[in-house]
């Protein structure tokens, strides 16, 4: 019973904390925070390609995110040793792949970015590509810690490295337009991908 | 009389600064070397209860309005009218008069901590200084040190601070508290950005499937170690509610740096 009471007190603390800080904000952001937090969408189509960062792909080639200009990237953050959420994200992405209209097939690129800067080097990424039978429209990227952290901020992805080297993380899929603006995102495993597919059709 | 007083003060102040310098061997002015150590994280990691923190340098005080103004002047990209909405929401530096001027409040707020800045802006400032933001673990570890010259415990100081609204003019840095590492105001002045604030994952409930199985069977609160640590719970709840572009009137930052071996 005592524990129960403490839990309630903590819940109250969370509401208080959220209340405190929304209290300092103008009204429009207040309502945004009061509802279920939404994931980042680029203001006025602002590109995330302005952010530099050091990336290399499953073939060991170093690339810049801006090289995706003109493509329609579908992005998610994962790590190759992940046994739970990430295989399901890959499954969700493959399901989206099946639903892309024919005229967009060459444009859409599936981009998986690894949280695991320390361990997910080229060989690991290549293994991941083989195991998951990822086709030529798929890119799996390794980046240094800073690049990964910056990208996670832009996409509103949360992650934490555990002491054993694995990651706890939120799962979301982002759709970018041809200029690297975030069009929409869906959060959660097995989430309804309709906004993404409709988004792809409209681009 | 005023003159004499200010001379005495500045002599005292420089004595303090020199003293701090001699003790800490900082890479730059205003930093102190925090020794390596361990602390018990508020949020449990199922694989490790105590978090080891390597030695690092930490600014003894938060970055002030005057310091941030220098940064903005040298990096106009971060001026209020230039910064893009992806990198800072509309309240960015709203307490300043214009892009490169704090305005008539300058004297009152120049030594107060800068607030209304986004994580991106804080990170850019740190980089410009050749520094970085402290990690969440570094910040918490440094903030857990007992206070000096205070009858109150860290916990009491925080709870007293929480009970008061944020003043319109923030007090100057160095005025709230000082701890055993000679670091000022970790509590009692402002909230501070940390580099990996988005590592706080507190799930709303177990029905959400947005995180992996380490938090799958319970709410995020189940992973807390000290359920009575109300103050830490507030800090983590606050961080969990932030996004990198957010700006609020009581959220600022200080910088850290690596200790080179």
PDB file of C-alpha atoms in Angstrom, chain B residues 22 25 41 106-107 112 132 206 224 232-233 252 260:
ATOM      1  CA  UNK B  22      45.701  26.187  -8.634  1.00  0.00           C
ATOM      2  CA  UNK B  25      44.490  22.826 -13.629  1.00  0.00           C
ATOM      3  CA  UNK B  41      21.650   6.569 -11.291  1.00  0.00           C
ATOM      4  CA  UNK B 106      21.678  44.373 -20.133  1.00  0.00           C
ATOM      5  CA  UNK B 107      23.240  45.404 -16.821  1.00  0.00           C
ATOM      6  CA  UNK B 112      22.536  35.810 -15.339  1.00  0.00           C
ATOM      7  CA  UNK B 132      30.941  20.089 -25.459  1.00  0.00           C
ATOM      8  CA  UNK B 206       3.002  -0.798 -20.826  1.00  0.00           C
ATOM      9  CA  UNK B 224      13.623   3.908 -10.822  1.00  0.00           C
ATOM     10  CA  UNK B 232      15.596  13.530  -9.347  1.00  0.00           C
ATOM     11  CA  UNK B 233      12.244  12.325 -10.626  1.00  0.00           C
ATOM     12  CA  UNK B 252      20.119  27.075 -19.846  1.00  0.00           C
ATOM     13  CA  UNK B 260      43.163  14.448 -22.263  1.00  0.00           C
TER      14      UNK B 260
END
